[in-house]
Amino acid sequence: MTPITPPDRDGGGSVVLERRTQKVKPPQMYQVVMLNDDYTPMEFVVHVIQEFFGKDLEAATQIMLKIHLDGKGVCGVYSRDVAATKVDRVLESANKAGHPLKCVSEPVDF
Ligand code: TYC
């Protein structure tokens, strides 16, 4: 957006329009990163990724396999509050089911 300040009278009958460019930075985004472990069943991880990150079975399976092979993987990118809530929900669900699944949120370009 480029706000235009109200016309200034300069006394000589002319009008001065001053254009100021306003720089608004996009908000910092956060990625929810899920970590591998040796105990959480693959099916549970796939289910969690589908349920909390809105992925279909195929996408969720690919993300799970990436985590399994690389040690970690990104499940989604959100605003800070939404990312923190996703982490809470995943940990709560894993806890309830008795699995050690862990995930964290971190600023993008961390
Ligand atoms: N490594 C686990 C297994 O072999 C599967 C797994 C995948 C666990 C992803 C956690 O975030 C994870 N059962």
PDB file of C-alpha atoms and ligand atoms in Angstrom:
ATOM      1  CA  MET A   1       0.000   0.000   0.000  1.00  0.00           C
ATOM      2  CA  THR A   2       1.231   3.451  -0.809  1.00  0.00           C
ATOM      3  CA  PRO A   3      -0.474   6.087   1.300  1.00  0.00           C
ATOM      4  CA  ILE A   4      -0.763   9.552  -0.144  1.00  0.00           C
ATOM      5  CA  THR A   5      -0.522  12.342   2.414  1.00  0.00           C
ATOM      6  CA  PRO A   6      -3.151  15.071   2.204  1.00  0.00           C
ATOM      7  CA  PRO A   7      -2.251  17.867  -0.228  1.00  0.00           C
ATOM      8  CA  ASP A   8      -0.006  20.541   1.312  1.00  0.00           C
ATOM      9  CA  ARG A   9      -0.609  24.118   0.354  1.00  0.00           C
ATOM     10  CA  ASP A  10       2.734  25.772  -0.291  1.00  0.00           C
ATOM     11  CA  GLY A  11       1.329  29.273  -0.232  1.00  0.00           C
ATOM     12  CA  GLY A  12       1.784  29.800  -3.931  1.00  0.00           C
ATOM     13  CA  GLY A  13      -1.451  28.124  -4.932  1.00  0.00           C
ATOM     14  CA  SER A  14       0.185  24.865  -5.973  1.00  0.00           C
ATOM     15  CA  VAL A  15      -0.380  21.487  -4.371  1.00  0.00           C
ATOM     16  CA  VAL A  16       2.396  19.171  -3.277  1.00  0.00           C
ATOM     17  CA  LEU A  17       1.654  15.460  -3.190  1.00  0.00           C
ATOM     18  CA  GLU A  18       4.153  13.521  -1.144  1.00  0.00           C
ATOM     19  CA  ARG A  19       4.370   9.777  -1.890  1.00  0.00           C
ATOM     20  CA  ARG A  20       5.929   7.651   0.839  1.00  0.00           C
ATOM     21  CA  THR A  21       6.611   3.989   0.223  1.00  0.00           C
ATOM     22  CA  GLN A  22       5.688   1.926   3.230  1.00  0.00           C
ATOM     23  CA  LYS A  23       7.645  -1.332   3.630  1.00  0.00           C
ATOM     24  CA  VAL A  24       5.736  -4.042   5.467  1.00  0.00           C
ATOM     25  CA  LYS A  25       7.695  -7.226   6.102  1.00  0.00           C
ATOM     26  CA  PRO A  26       5.761 -10.483   5.840  1.00  0.00           C
ATOM     27  CA  PRO A  27       5.492 -12.218   9.238  1.00  0.00           C
ATOM     28  CA  GLN A  28       8.089 -14.794  10.240  1.00  0.00           C
ATOM     29  CA  MET A  29       6.771 -18.262   9.438  1.00  0.00           C
ATOM     30  CA  TYR A  30       7.436 -21.441  11.416  1.00  0.00           C
ATOM     31  CA  GLN A  31       7.890 -24.981  10.170  1.00  0.00           C
ATOM     32  CA  VAL A  32       6.712 -27.925  12.190  1.00  0.00           C
ATOM     33  CA  VAL A  33       9.522 -30.490  12.070  1.00  0.00           C
ATOM     34  CA  MET A  34       8.853 -34.088  13.095  1.00  0.00           C
ATOM     35  CA  LEU A  35      11.701 -36.223  14.429  1.00  0.00           C
ATOM     36  CA  ASN A  36      12.419 -39.877  13.887  1.00  0.00           C
ATOM     37  CA  ASP A  37      12.588 -42.402  16.704  1.00  0.00           C
ATOM     38  CA  ASP A  38      12.919 -46.186  16.834  1.00  0.00           C
ATOM     39  CA  TYR A  39       9.582 -46.967  18.485  1.00  0.00           C
ATOM     40  CA  THR A  40       6.652 -45.006  17.069  1.00  0.00           C
ATOM     41  CA  PRO A  41       4.850 -47.162  14.491  1.00  0.00           C
ATOM     42  CA  MET A  42       4.958 -45.865  10.928  1.00  0.00           C
ATOM     43  CA  GLU A  43       1.162 -46.134  10.630  1.00  0.00           C
ATOM     44  CA  PHE A  44       0.722 -43.883  13.657  1.00  0.00           C
ATOM     45  CA  VAL A  45       3.009 -41.217  12.159  1.00  0.00           C
ATOM     46  CA  VAL A  46       1.151 -41.358   8.852  1.00  0.00           C
ATOM     47  CA  HIS A  47      -2.166 -41.015  10.697  1.00  0.00           C
ATOM     48  CA  VAL A  48      -0.925 -38.000  12.699  1.00  0.00           C
ATOM     49  CA  ILE A  49       0.394 -36.265   9.588  1.00  0.00           C
ATOM     50  CA  GLN A  50      -2.949 -36.775   7.841  1.00  0.00           C
ATOM     51  CA  GLU A  51      -5.011 -35.676  10.823  1.00  0.00           C
ATOM     52  CA  PHE A  52      -3.075 -32.592  11.949  1.00  0.00           C
ATOM     53  CA  PHE A  53      -1.394 -31.430   8.748  1.00  0.00           C
ATOM     54  CA  GLY A  54      -4.183 -32.074   6.246  1.00  0.00           C
ATOM     55  CA  LYS A  55      -2.146 -34.377   3.997  1.00  0.00           C
ATOM     56  CA  ASP A  56      -3.622 -37.259   2.020  1.00  0.00           C
ATOM     57  CA  LEU A  57      -2.403 -40.815   2.568  1.00  0.00           C
ATOM     58  CA  GLU A  58       0.205 -40.645  -0.183  1.00  0.00           C
ATOM     59  CA  ALA A  59       1.728 -37.310   0.883  1.00  0.00           C
ATOM     60  CA  ALA A  60       1.690 -38.326   4.563  1.00  0.00           C
ATOM     61  CA  THR A  61       3.430 -41.617   3.740  1.00  0.00           C
ATOM     62  CA  GLN A  62       6.145 -39.789   1.781  1.00  0.00           C
ATOM     63  CA  ILE A  63       6.766 -37.343   4.648  1.00  0.00           C
ATOM     64  CA  MET A  64       6.900 -40.212   7.170  1.00  0.00           C
ATOM     65  CA  LEU A  65       9.414 -42.120   5.042  1.00  0.00           C
ATOM     66  CA  LYS A  66      11.575 -39.018   4.646  1.00  0.00           C
ATOM     67  CA  ILE A  67      11.623 -38.601   8.449  1.00  0.00           C
ATOM     68  CA  HIS A  68      12.393 -42.301   8.910  1.00  0.00           C
ATOM     69  CA  LEU A  69      15.327 -42.113   6.471  1.00  0.00           C
ATOM     70  CA  ASP A  70      16.717 -38.609   7.169  1.00  0.00           C
ATOM     71  CA  GLY A  71      15.944 -38.290  10.882  1.00  0.00           C
ATOM     72  CA  LYS A  72      13.527 -35.382  10.486  1.00  0.00           C
ATOM     73  CA  GLY A  73      11.090 -33.783   8.076  1.00  0.00           C
ATOM     74  CA  VAL A  74       8.830 -30.757   7.654  1.00  0.00           C
ATOM     75  CA  CYS A  75       5.099 -31.446   8.053  1.00  0.00           C
ATOM     76  CA  GLY A  76       3.905 -27.906   7.322  1.00  0.00           C
ATOM     77  CA  VAL A  77       4.636 -24.164   7.572  1.00  0.00           C
ATOM     78  CA  TYR A  78       2.408 -21.838   9.619  1.00  0.00           C
ATOM     79  CA  SER A  79       2.275 -18.635  11.633  1.00  0.00           C
ATOM     80  CA  ARG A  80       3.953 -18.935  15.042  1.00  0.00           C
ATOM     81  CA  ASP A  81       0.770 -19.580  17.049  1.00  0.00           C
ATOM     82  CA  VAL A  82      -0.654 -22.125  14.627  1.00  0.00           C
ATOM     83  CA  ALA A  83       2.681 -23.993  14.476  1.00  0.00           C
ATOM     84  CA  ALA A  84       2.875 -24.088  18.301  1.00  0.00           C
ATOM     85  CA  THR A  85      -0.686 -25.452  18.500  1.00  0.00           C
ATOM     86  CA  LYS A  86       0.114 -28.172  15.921  1.00  0.00           C
ATOM     87  CA  VAL A  87       3.132 -29.243  18.009  1.00  0.00           C
ATOM     88  CA  ASP A  88       0.973 -29.402  21.170  1.00  0.00           C
ATOM     89  CA  ARG A  89      -1.700 -31.480  19.420  1.00  0.00           C
ATOM     90  CA  VAL A  90       0.825 -33.952  17.980  1.00  0.00           C
ATOM     91  CA  LEU A  91       2.618 -34.413  21.320  1.00  0.00           C
ATOM     92  CA  GLU A  92      -0.688 -34.835  23.152  1.00  0.00           C
ATOM     93  CA  SER A  93      -1.851 -37.461  20.655  1.00  0.00           C
ATOM     94  CA  ALA A  94       1.489 -39.344  20.823  1.00  0.00           C
ATOM     95  CA  ASN A  95       1.493 -39.225  24.643  1.00  0.00           C
ATOM     96  CA  LYS A  96      -2.043 -40.595  24.830  1.00  0.00           C
ATOM     97  CA  ALA A  97      -1.084 -43.469  22.536  1.00  0.00           C
ATOM     98  CA  GLY A  98       2.121 -44.135  24.513  1.00  0.00           C
ATOM     99  CA  HIS A  99       4.532 -43.304  21.675  1.00  0.00           C
ATOM    100  CA  PRO A 100       7.725 -41.220  22.046  1.00  0.00           C
ATOM    101  CA  LEU A 101       7.060 -39.250  18.822  1.00  0.00           C
ATOM    102  CA  LYS A 102       8.537 -35.755  19.008  1.00  0.00           C
ATOM    103  CA  CYS A 103       8.107 -32.634  16.935  1.00  0.00           C
ATOM    104  CA  VAL A 104       9.222 -29.024  17.224  1.00  0.00           C
ATOM    105  CA  SER A 105       8.488 -25.727  15.543  1.00  0.00           C
ATOM    106  CA  GLU A 106      11.301 -23.559  14.239  1.00  0.00           C
ATOM    107  CA  PRO A 107      11.485 -20.326  12.272  1.00  0.00           C
ATOM    108  CA  VAL A 108      11.775 -20.874   8.530  1.00  0.00           C
ATOM    109  CA  ASP A 109      15.396 -20.246   7.443  1.00  0.00           C
ATOM    110  CA  PHE A 110      16.555 -21.391  10.870  1.00  0.00           C
TER     111      PHE A 110
HETATM  112  N1  TYC B   1      11.393 -45.082  12.711  1.00  0.00           N
HETATM  113  C1  TYC B   1      10.040 -45.501  13.058  1.00  0.00           C
HETATM  114  C2  TYC B   1       9.916 -47.010  12.854  1.00  0.00           C
HETATM  115  O1  TYC B   1      10.771 -47.618  12.223  1.00  0.00           O
HETATM  116  C3  TYC B   1       8.980 -44.797  12.208  1.00  0.00           C
HETATM  117  C4  TYC B   1       8.926 -43.323  12.445  1.00  0.00           C
HETATM  118  C5  TYC B   1       8.841 -42.456  11.366  1.00  0.00           C
HETATM  119  C6  TYC B   1       8.944 -42.804  13.724  1.00  0.00           C
HETATM  120  C7  TYC B   1       8.756 -41.080  11.558  1.00  0.00           C
HETATM  121  C8  TYC B   1       8.875 -41.428  13.944  1.00  0.00           C
HETATM  122  O2  TYC B   1       8.662 -39.219  13.039  1.00  0.00           O
HETATM  123  C9  TYC B   1       8.774 -40.565  12.854  1.00  0.00           C
HETATM  124  N2  TYC B   1       8.859 -47.590  13.392  1.00  0.00           N
END
